[in-house]
Short mmCIF file of C-alpha atoms in Angstrom, two decimals:
data_model
loop_
_atom_site.label_atom_id
_atom_site.label_comp_id
_atom_site.label_asym_id
_atom_site.label_seq_id
_atom_site.Cartn_x
_atom_site.Cartn_y
_atom_site.Cartn_z
CA UNK A 1 -0.01 0.03 0.00
CA UNK A 2 1.43 3.44 -0.93
CA UNK A 3 0.65 6.19 1.50
CA UNK A 4 1.56 9.84 1.80
CA UNK A 5 4.24 9.97 4.51
CA UNK A 6 3.67 12.98 6.70
CA UNK A 7 6.27 13.96 9.24
CA UNK A 8 5.66 14.21 12.96
CA UNK A 9 4.33 17.58 13.99
CA UNK A 10 7.13 20.01 14.61
CA UNK A 11 4.99 21.78 17.22
CA UNK A 12 4.30 18.51 19.05
CA UNK A 13 7.98 17.56 19.25
CA UNK A 14 9.35 21.06 19.96
CA UNK A 15 7.00 22.57 22.41
CA UNK A 16 5.16 19.91 24.51
CA UNK A 17 6.59 19.39 28.02
CA UNK A 18 7.95 15.97 28.90
CA UNK A 19 4.56 14.51 29.79
CA UNK A 20 3.69 10.78 29.39
CA UNK A 21 1.58 9.38 26.61
CA UNK A 22 -1.78 8.45 28.05
CA UNK A 23 -3.15 5.07 27.02
CA UNK A 24 -6.82 4.41 27.68
CA UNK A 25 -7.48 0.72 28.34
CA UNK A 26 -5.24 -1.95 29.85
CA UNK A 27 -6.34 -4.80 27.59
CA UNK A 28 -3.93 -6.66 25.25
CA UNK A 29 -3.67 -3.79 22.76
CA UNK A 30 -3.33 -1.04 25.35
CA UNK A 31 -0.54 -2.86 27.10
CA UNK A 32 1.13 -3.63 23.85
CA UNK A 33 1.12 0.08 23.10
CA UNK A 34 2.73 0.79 26.46
CA UNK A 35 5.41 -1.89 25.85
CA UNK A 36 6.35 -0.36 22.49
CA UNK A 37 6.54 3.19 23.82
CA UNK A 38 8.53 2.19 26.88
CA UNK A 39 10.96 0.28 24.64
CA UNK A 40 11.51 3.56 22.77
CA UNK A 41 12.12 5.49 25.96
CA UNK A 42 8.72 7.22 26.02
CA UNK A 43 6.93 7.40 29.35
CA UNK A 44 3.33 6.22 29.59
CA UNK A 45 0.36 6.19 31.91
CA UNK A 46 -2.15 3.38 31.36
CA UNK A 47 -5.71 4.06 32.60
CA UNK A 48 -8.06 1.10 33.08
CA UNK A 49 -11.69 1.62 33.98
CA UNK A 50 -12.04 -1.91 35.49
CA UNK A 51 -10.68 -3.14 38.80
CA UNK A 52 -8.18 -5.36 36.96
CA UNK A 53 -6.28 -5.25 33.71
CA UNK A 54 -8.11 -6.76 30.76
CA UNK A 55 -11.40 -6.45 32.61
CA UNK A 56 -13.46 -6.89 29.40
CA UNK A 57 -11.54 -10.04 28.41
CA UNK A 58 -12.27 -11.51 31.84
CA UNK A 59 -16.00 -11.05 31.15
CA UNK A 60 -15.82 -13.47 28.26
CA UNK A 61 -13.03 -15.62 29.67
CA UNK A 62 -14.95 -18.83 29.12
CA UNK A 63 -14.81 -18.33 25.30
CA UNK A 64 -12.07 -19.98 23.31
CA UNK A 65 -10.24 -17.74 20.77
CA UNK A 66 -9.89 -18.48 17.13
CA UNK A 67 -6.29 -17.38 16.94
CA UNK A 68 -3.45 -19.59 18.31
CA UNK A 69 -0.95 -18.26 20.80
CA UNK A 70 1.57 -17.36 18.10
CA UNK A 71 -0.79 -14.55 16.97
CA UNK A 72 -1.86 -13.39 20.39
CA UNK A 73 1.46 -12.13 21.86
CA UNK A 74 2.79 -8.71 20.87
CA UNK A 75 6.52 -8.71 19.99
CA UNK A 76 7.51 -5.82 22.24
CA UNK A 77 5.45 -7.29 25.11
CA UNK A 78 7.18 -10.61 24.53
CA UNK A 79 10.62 -9.07 24.71
CA UNK A 80 9.67 -7.38 28.00
CA UNK A 81 8.25 -10.56 29.46
CA UNK A 82 11.07 -12.83 28.35
CA UNK A 83 13.51 -10.47 30.00
CA UNK A 84 11.86 -11.48 33.30
CA UNK A 85 12.00 -15.19 32.55
CA UNK A 86 8.51 -15.70 31.03
CA UNK A 87 7.96 -18.64 28.77
CA UNK A 88 5.76 -18.36 25.69
CA UNK A 89 2.78 -20.81 25.64
CA UNK A 90 2.48 -23.51 22.97
CA UNK A 91 2.27 -21.40 19.80
CA UNK A 92 -0.31 -23.56 18.08
CA UNK A 93 -2.69 -23.89 21.04
CA UNK A 94 -5.98 -21.97 21.16
CA UNK A 95 -6.46 -20.39 24.59
CA UNK A 96 -9.65 -19.23 26.31
CA UNK A 97 -10.00 -15.59 27.23
CA UNK A 98 -9.25 -16.51 30.85
CA UNK A 99 -6.04 -18.24 29.75
CA UNK A 100 -5.01 -15.24 27.71
CA UNK A 101 -5.30 -13.11 30.81
CA UNK A 102 -3.67 -15.56 33.18
CA UNK A 103 -0.74 -16.59 31.02
CA UNK A 104 -0.08 -13.35 29.13
CA UNK A 105 -1.89 -10.18 30.03
CA UNK A 106 -1.62 -10.41 33.80
CA UNK A 107 2.11 -11.33 33.80
CA UNK A 108 2.77 -8.45 31.34
CA UNK A 109 0.92 -5.99 33.61
CA UNK A 110 2.87 -7.19 36.64
CA UNK A 111 6.31 -6.65 35.21
CA UNK A 112 8.35 -3.46 35.44
CA UNK A 113 8.67 -0.93 34.00
CA UNK A 114 5.03 -1.39 33.10
CA UNK A 115 3.44 -2.32 36.47
CA UNK A 116 4.07 1.02 38.12
CA UNK A 117 2.50 2.88 35.16
CA UNK A 118 -0.93 1.20 35.22
CA UNK A 119 -3.85 2.62 37.11
CA UNK A 120 -6.89 0.44 37.51
CA UNK A 121 -10.29 1.73 38.64
CA UNK A 122 -9.56 4.89 36.61
CA UNK A 123 -12.30 5.60 34.10
CA UNK A 124 -11.58 8.22 31.48
CA UNK A 125 -14.84 10.16 30.94
CA UNK A 126 -13.46 12.94 28.71
CA UNK A 127 -10.49 13.92 26.65
CA UNK A 128 -9.68 17.48 25.63
CA UNK A 129 -6.80 20.00 25.36
CA UNK A 130 -5.76 22.00 28.31
CA UNK A 131 -7.76 25.25 28.18
CA UNK A 132 -8.97 24.59 24.67
CA UNK A 133 -12.37 23.12 23.55
CA UNK A 134 -12.61 21.72 20.10
CA UNK A 135 -13.35 25.15 18.52
CA UNK A 136 -9.98 26.73 19.45
CA UNK A 137 -7.18 26.37 16.92
CA UNK A 138 -4.32 28.70 17.89
CA UNK A 139 -1.29 26.72 19.15
CA UNK A 140 -3.53 23.69 19.54
CA UNK A 141 -0.96 21.00 18.65
CA UNK A 142 1.51 22.61 21.14
CA UNK A 143 -1.04 22.30 24.02
CA UNK A 144 -1.04 19.20 26.20
CA UNK A 145 -4.07 16.92 26.30
CA UNK A 146 -6.16 16.72 29.39
CA UNK A 147 -7.91 13.58 30.47
CA UNK A 148 -10.71 13.76 33.04
CA UNK A 149 -10.62 10.57 35.08
CA UNK A 150 -13.16 9.17 37.53
CA UNK A 151 -11.70 7.13 40.40
CA UNK A 152 -13.03 5.94 43.78
CA UNK A 153 -11.66 9.18 45.22
CA UNK A 154 -13.51 11.41 42.80
CA UNK A 155 -12.60 13.28 39.61
CA UNK A 156 -9.12 14.39 38.54
CA UNK A 157 -7.54 15.86 35.47
CA UNK A 158 -4.32 14.33 34.05
CA UNK A 159 -2.16 16.08 31.37
CA UNK A 160 -0.61 14.02 28.56
CA UNK A 161 1.72 14.54 25.59
CA UNK A 162 -0.40 12.31 23.34
CA UNK A 163 -3.35 9.92 23.73
CA UNK A 164 -4.01 6.40 22.45
CA UNK A 165 -7.58 5.33 22.98
CA UNK A 166 -7.56 1.52 23.17
CA UNK A 167 -10.61 1.24 25.34
CA UNK A 168 -12.45 -1.21 23.06
CA UNK A 169 -16.16 -1.51 22.49
CA UNK A 170 -17.21 -4.31 24.94
CA UNK A 171 -18.90 -1.83 27.30
CA UNK A 172 -21.03 -0.23 24.59
CA UNK A 173 -23.17 -2.91 22.90
CA UNK A 174 -25.53 -2.05 20.15
CA UNK A 175 -29.20 -1.48 21.05
CA UNK A 176 -31.83 -4.21 20.75
CA UNK A 177 -33.92 -2.17 18.34
CA UNK A 178 -33.18 -2.31 14.63
CA UNK A 179 -33.43 1.51 14.64
CA UNK A 180 -30.30 1.74 16.75
CA UNK A 181 -32.40 2.69 19.80
CA UNK A 182 -33.62 0.57 22.70
CA UNK A 183 -37.16 -0.58 22.13
CA UNK A 184 -39.94 1.22 23.98
CA UNK A 185 -40.36 -0.32 27.45
CA UNK A 186 -36.71 -1.47 27.67
CA UNK A 187 -36.15 0.15 31.09
CA UNK A 188 -38.95 -1.92 32.56
CA UNK A 189 -37.23 -5.20 31.73
CA UNK A 190 -33.56 -4.22 31.61
CA UNK A 191 -32.77 -6.51 34.54
CA UNK A 192 -33.63 -9.50 32.38
CA UNK A 193 -31.44 -8.48 29.44
CA UNK A 194 -27.86 -9.73 29.43
CA UNK A 195 -24.73 -8.70 27.65
CA UNK A 196 -23.39 -10.82 24.75
CA UNK A 197 -21.60 -14.10 25.48
CA UNK A 198 -22.93 -14.86 29.02
CA UNK A 199 -21.28 -17.83 30.65
CA UNK A 200 -24.46 -19.95 30.46
CA UNK A 201 -22.79 -23.15 31.58
CA UNK A 202 -20.69 -21.63 34.34
CA UNK A 203 -20.93 -18.35 36.16
CA UNK A 204 -24.38 -17.49 34.76
CA UNK A 205 -25.84 -20.97 34.76
CA UNK A 206 -28.58 -20.38 37.32
CA UNK A 207 -29.87 -17.48 35.24
CA UNK A 208 -30.46 -19.71 32.20
CA UNK A 209 -30.95 -23.26 33.26
CA UNK A 210 -34.55 -24.40 32.79
CA UNK A 211 -35.67 -21.00 31.49
CA UNK A 212 -36.94 -19.57 28.21
CA UNK A 213 -34.11 -17.67 26.55
CA UNK A 214 -34.34 -15.30 23.56
CA UNK A 215 -31.06 -14.65 21.80
CA UNK A 216 -31.18 -11.55 19.66
CA UNK A 217 -28.57 -11.03 16.89
CA UNK A 218 -27.36 -12.67 13.72
CA UNK A 219 -23.58 -12.72 14.29
CA UNK A 220 -21.10 -15.17 15.72
CA UNK A 221 -21.44 -14.03 19.26
CA UNK A 222 -25.10 -15.01 18.96
CA UNK A 223 -24.07 -18.35 17.43
CA UNK A 224 -21.65 -19.03 20.24
CA UNK A 225 -24.30 -18.39 22.83
CA UNK A 226 -26.78 -20.60 21.01
CA UNK A 227 -24.32 -23.48 21.02
CA UNK A 228 -23.61 -23.13 24.69
CA UNK A 229 -27.30 -22.88 25.44
CA UNK A 230 -27.99 -26.05 23.42
CA UNK A 231 -25.31 -27.82 25.52
CA UNK A 232 -26.99 -26.54 28.70
CA UNK A 233 -30.39 -27.75 27.40
CA UNK A 234 -28.99 -31.25 27.14
CA UNK A 235 -28.19 -31.11 30.84
CA UNK A 236 -31.33 -29.03 31.82
CA UNK A 237 -34.11 -30.22 29.45
CA UNK A 238 -36.54 -27.51 30.48
CA UNK A 239 -34.32 -24.90 28.87
CA UNK A 240 -35.94 -23.39 25.84
CA UNK A 241 -34.03 -21.46 23.18
CA UNK A 242 -35.36 -19.01 20.62
CA UNK A 243 -33.24 -17.14 18.14
CA UNK A 244 -34.47 -13.75 16.87
CA UNK A 245 -32.94 -12.44 13.63
CA UNK A 246 -33.83 -9.41 11.59
CA UNK A 247 -33.37 -10.96 8.12
CA UNK A 248 -34.78 -14.14 6.54
CA UNK A 249 -31.51 -15.94 7.21
CA UNK A 250 -28.47 -15.28 9.40
CA UNK A 251 -26.08 -14.99 6.51
CA UNK A 252 -23.09 -14.08 8.64
CA UNK A 253 -23.45 -17.36 10.59
CA UNK A 254 -24.94 -19.91 8.23
CA UNK A 255 -22.05 -19.80 5.75
CA UNK A 256 -21.46 -21.98 2.74
CA UNK A 257 -19.38 -25.20 2.61
CA UNK A 258 -16.61 -23.43 0.60
CA UNK A 259 -16.11 -20.76 3.27
CA UNK A 260 -12.36 -20.32 3.67
CA UNK A 261 -12.85 -19.83 7.40
CA UNK A 262 -13.20 -23.39 8.47
CA UNK A 263 -14.32 -22.79 12.05
CA UNK A 264 -16.77 -20.14 11.01
CA UNK A 265 -18.43 -22.54 8.55
CA UNK A 266 -18.42 -25.23 11.22
CA UNK A 267 -20.21 -23.01 13.70
CA UNK A 268 -22.83 -22.13 11.04
CA UNK A 269 -23.42 -25.75 10.23
CA UNK A 270 -23.77 -26.71 13.89
CA UNK A 271 -26.33 -23.97 14.53
CA UNK A 272 -28.22 -25.04 11.39
CA UNK A 273 -28.28 -28.60 12.61
CA UNK A 274 -29.70 -27.55 16.01
CA UNK A 275 -32.38 -25.48 14.27
CA UNK A 276 -33.31 -28.38 11.94
CA UNK A 277 -33.56 -30.70 14.93
CA UNK A 278 -35.96 -28.34 16.62
CA UNK A 279 -33.62 -27.65 19.52
CA UNK A 280 -33.47 -23.93 18.61
CA UNK A 281 -36.60 -22.11 17.45
CA UNK A 282 -36.05 -19.24 14.97
CA UNK A 283 -38.01 -15.95 14.76
CA UNK A 284 -36.77 -14.72 11.39
CA UNK A 285 -37.63 -11.34 9.83
CA UNK A 286 -38.36 -10.22 13.36
CA UNK A 287 -37.71 -6.67 14.63
CA UNK A 288 -38.42 -5.84 18.26
CA UNK A 289 -40.79 -2.91 18.66
CA UNK A 290 -41.71 -2.91 22.33
CA UNK A 291 -40.73 -4.71 25.52
CA UNK A 292 -42.70 -5.08 28.77
CA UNK A 293 -43.86 -7.38 31.52
CA UNK A 294 -46.22 -10.21 30.95
CA UNK A 295 -48.76 -11.16 33.64
CA UNK A 296 -46.54 -14.04 34.83
CA UNK A 297 -43.57 -11.78 35.29
CA UNK A 298 -41.77 -12.83 32.09
CA UNK A 299 -40.54 -10.43 29.41
CA UNK A 300 -43.16 -9.65 26.80
CA UNK A 301 -41.54 -9.03 23.44
CA UNK A 302 -43.65 -7.35 20.73
CA UNK A 303 -42.14 -7.31 17.28
CA UNK A 304 -42.88 -6.86 13.55
CA UNK A 305 -42.52 -9.96 11.50
CA UNK A 306 -43.06 -9.90 7.78
CA UNK A 307 -45.64 -7.15 8.23
CA UNK A 308 -47.47 -8.78 11.09
CA UNK A 309 -47.42 -7.96 14.80
CA UNK A 310 -45.98 -10.92 16.75
CA UNK A 311 -45.66 -11.45 20.49
CA UNK A 312 -43.17 -13.68 22.26
CA UNK A 313 -42.41 -14.38 25.90
CA UNK A 314 -39.00 -15.05 27.44
CA UNK A 315 -37.49 -15.23 30.88
CA UNK A 316 -34.17 -13.72 29.82
CA UNK A 317 -32.93 -11.96 26.67
CA UNK A 318 -29.35 -12.02 25.33
CA UNK A 319 -28.30 -8.89 23.45
CA UNK A 320 -25.91 -10.21 20.85
CA UNK A 321 -26.49 -7.39 18.36
CA UNK A 322 -22.84 -6.25 18.16
CA UNK A 323 -20.90 -3.31 19.54
CA UNK A 324 -20.21 0.32 18.83
CA UNK A 325 -17.47 2.79 19.92
CA UNK A 326 -18.16 5.05 22.84
CA UNK A 327 -17.62 8.55 21.40
CA UNK A 328 -19.16 10.81 23.96
CA UNK A 329 -15.86 10.97 25.88
CA UNK A 330 -14.24 12.41 22.74
CA UNK A 331 -16.64 15.32 22.06
CA UNK A 332 -13.86 17.91 22.61
CA UNK A 333 -11.45 16.08 20.33
CA UNK A 334 -11.37 16.74 16.63
CA UNK A 335 -12.18 13.53 14.89
CA UNK A 336 -12.49 12.32 11.30
CA UNK A 337 -14.65 9.20 11.40
CA UNK A 338 -16.42 7.23 8.68
CA UNK A 339 -20.12 8.10 8.49
CA UNK A 340 -21.22 4.49 8.47
CA UNK A 341 -19.00 2.27 10.62
CA UNK A 342 -17.57 5.14 12.85
CA UNK A 343 -14.02 4.03 12.24
CA UNK A 344 -11.20 6.45 11.30
CA UNK A 345 -12.06 7.63 7.84
CA UNK A 346 -8.94 6.34 6.08
CA UNK A 347 -9.22 2.97 7.73
CA UNK A 348 -12.92 2.35 7.03
CA UNK A 349 -12.53 1.13 3.40
CA UNK A 350 -9.95 -1.43 4.52
CA UNK A 351 -12.27 -3.04 7.11
CA UNK A 352 -15.65 -2.86 5.48
CA UNK A 353 -17.34 -6.05 6.76
CA UNK A 354 -19.25 -6.24 3.45
CA UNK A 355 -15.96 -6.85 1.70
CA UNK A 356 -13.39 -8.10 4.26
CA UNK A 357 -13.03 -10.89 6.77
CA UNK A 358 -10.45 -10.58 9.49
CA UNK A 359 -7.87 -12.42 7.40
CA UNK A 360 -8.17 -10.04 4.39
CA UNK A 361 -7.74 -6.65 6.17
CA UNK A 362 -4.57 -5.00 4.95
CA UNK A 363 -1.81 -3.98 7.39
CA UNK A 364 -2.30 -0.44 8.59
CA UNK A 365 -0.78 1.87 11.14
CA UNK A 366 -0.61 5.47 12.26
CA UNK A 367 -1.34 6.95 8.82
CA UNK A 368 -4.76 5.41 8.69
CA UNK A 369 -5.47 5.97 12.37
CA UNK A 370 -4.31 9.51 12.91
CA UNK A 371 -6.89 12.22 13.51
CA UNK A 372 -7.08 15.95 12.81
CA UNK A 373 -6.26 16.21 16.52
CA UNK A 374 -2.40 15.96 16.40
CA UNK A 375 -1.13 13.27 18.77
CA UNK A 376 -4.48 11.54 19.28
CA UNK A 377 -5.11 8.00 18.04
CA UNK A 378 -7.86 5.43 18.30
CA UNK A 379 -6.43 1.88 18.22
CA UNK A 380 -7.54 -1.67 18.79
CA UNK A 381 -11.14 -2.86 18.59
CA UNK A 382 -12.44 0.70 19.00
CA UNK A 383 -10.62 1.78 15.83
CA UNK A 384 -12.87 -0.64 13.93
CA UNK A 385 -15.95 1.25 15.01
CA UNK A 386 -18.93 -1.02 14.28
CA UNK A 387 -17.04 -3.39 11.97
CA UNK A 388 -16.62 -6.93 13.44
CA UNK A 389 -13.42 -7.96 11.68
CA UNK A 390 -10.72 -7.08 14.22
CA UNK A 391 -7.73 -9.26 15.24
CA UNK A 392 -5.33 -8.76 18.04
CA UNK A 393 -2.44 -9.17 15.66
CA UNK A 394 -3.81 -6.24 13.65
CA UNK A 395 -4.05 -4.15 16.84
CA UNK A 396 -0.42 -4.93 17.80
CA UNK A 397 0.81 -3.70 14.39
CA UNK A 398 -1.31 -0.53 14.82
CA UNK A 399 0.27 0.42 18.09
CA UNK A 400 3.78 -0.48 16.99
CA UNK A 401 3.39 2.03 14.13
CA UNK A 402 1.91 4.62 16.38
CA UNK A 403 4.74 4.26 18.90
CA UNK A 404 7.28 4.64 16.16
CA UNK A 405 5.49 7.78 14.93
CA UNK A 406 5.42 9.34 18.40
CA UNK A 407 9.14 8.54 18.75
CA UNK A 408 9.87 10.42 15.48
CA UNK A 409 10.85 7.26 13.63
CA UNK A 410 8.98 7.89 10.39
CA UNK A 411 10.57 4.97 8.51
CA UNK A 412 9.42 2.45 11.10
CA UNK A 413 6.06 4.01 11.45
CA UNK A 414 5.28 3.80 7.73
CA UNK A 415 6.69 0.29 7.28
CA UNK A 416 3.58 -1.59 8.32
CA UNK A 417 3.59 -5.34 7.85
CA UNK A 418 1.08 -7.97 8.80
CA UNK A 419 1.13 -11.48 7.39
CA UNK A 420 -2.13 -13.20 8.13
CA UNK A 421 -3.04 -16.33 6.22
CA UNK A 422 -6.57 -15.71 5.05
CA UNK A 423 -7.79 -19.12 6.24
CA UNK A 424 -5.58 -19.86 9.19
CA UNK A 425 -6.10 -16.84 11.28
CA UNK A 426 -9.83 -17.00 11.75
CA UNK A 427 -10.16 -20.71 12.08
CA UNK A 428 -9.36 -23.07 14.85
CA UNK A 429 -8.65 -25.93 12.54
CA UNK A 430 -10.76 -28.06 14.84
CA UNK A 431 -13.29 -30.57 13.63
CA UNK A 432 -16.89 -29.96 14.80
CA UNK A 433 -16.64 -32.43 17.68
CA UNK A 434 -13.30 -31.09 18.78
CA UNK A 435 -14.51 -27.55 18.67
CA UNK A 436 -17.50 -28.42 20.89
CA UNK A 437 -15.18 -30.07 23.35
CA UNK A 438 -13.18 -26.86 23.28
CA UNK A 439 -16.04 -24.89 24.73
CA UNK A 440 -17.68 -24.34 21.36
CA UNK A 441 -14.97 -22.11 20.13
CA UNK A 442 -15.42 -18.43 19.62
CA UNK A 443 -17.71 -17.75 16.77
CA UNK A 444 -15.59 -15.45 14.89
CA UNK A 445 -16.51 -12.45 16.81
CA UNK A 446 -13.81 -9.97 16.94
CA UNK A 447 -12.09 -9.68 20.17
CA UNK A 448 -13.59 -12.43 21.97
CA UNK A 449 -16.44 -10.62 22.69
CA UNK A 450 -14.63 -8.10 22.80
CA UNK A 451 -11.29 -9.02 22.50
CA UNK A 452 -9.78 -9.89 19.44
CA UNK A 453 -7.06 -11.27 17.58
CA UNK A 454 -9.09 -13.01 19.75
CA UNK A 455 -12.51 -14.00 18.97
CA UNK A 456 -14.71 -11.59 20.58
CA UNK A 457 -18.24 -10.81 20.79
CA UNK A 458 -17.55 -7.54 19.33
CA UNK A 459 -16.01 -8.58 16.15
CA UNK A 460 -15.18 -11.30 13.76
CA UNK A 461 -12.28 -13.33 14.64
CA UNK A 462 -9.77 -13.94 17.28
#
């Protein structure tokens, strides 16, 4: 790919005080960004909203990733870890999200010089420039950033030289309504609506066993949940499963036999088989209009189906409708985002889910991610906006390039490389029975529900 090669802002290098680079999010990509910057002698502060690093990954820790270990460890992070005696896991093995945290992310966060630069329980609620809202231009690139952070002790403002927003999308799922809004009556039943990828056979078992479950969504996070629910129903026969999809078929899940992504095709076939066997009931062409309480206390779901009004009752709903970036915190930052997927405008054509799978996205770095706000970058899953094709390996190359740019190494920043075999990255290579034994795999969602490079609920493939 040929790109115009801009040079680092002279104002940014010449006039900003020696402040750290602020990294929002202590997941795999955020910590990789920190490792690359520290390796180049640039100080960092990592701000994590959760009580632990990789808090989003921990939420879907029961899900097995699509990518093997060899694609899940960032090179700079590996160098830092191996300097402390860490041993790389079996490169061809497929870990769960919990194993990714236990064997990689947590050890990385615990090693110096990174450990002392991570703050957990620190939620960034706004990013701006010191003394300058988004309308003020004079000397803007020479003015430090300011991050407003909420902690247990209250609010505080932290200055930064540059900002990398790697906060992901796990905490901002799409709405249940096809309009992009919550259906009328949602607040009345919100307690009975779960996030994508609940641990239905483990932590959340009591909430699902023997109950009527409605899974809403046509992607691979929905498929993963359906497979786990079907396994639960074998153990708890009173469990009833209904799958609500907006279109006539779930084309992103029920893929063809010649799909290059073996595991993705396998998941689609397994869901199809369960539907054919009557173990999963399908509400196709169904769009939720209103939610409320039925007389028996269940959730009453009113929807439009092929022009008719249809009602359905469920005890619990799973919102597997995908994810979106949280942009309210960036209102005072000058952004250039694609109108459709809400990704950086130059990146959007490369990740269009109508064209690309996670294995066909081109390598990209700072040039595609940079914003009109000099020194501000969105990286990782959040950089993909609403597109579900993200891989951790892609995020690692993003932050390597950004770190090189911030260090003034233009040659390294523009030399972006990412070799991802189109079929091997997004598939587990497991046969259907092996995949089921491996916790049903991760349906090809992007970052394991959020993770990625991992399989996540938020995107395509791990």
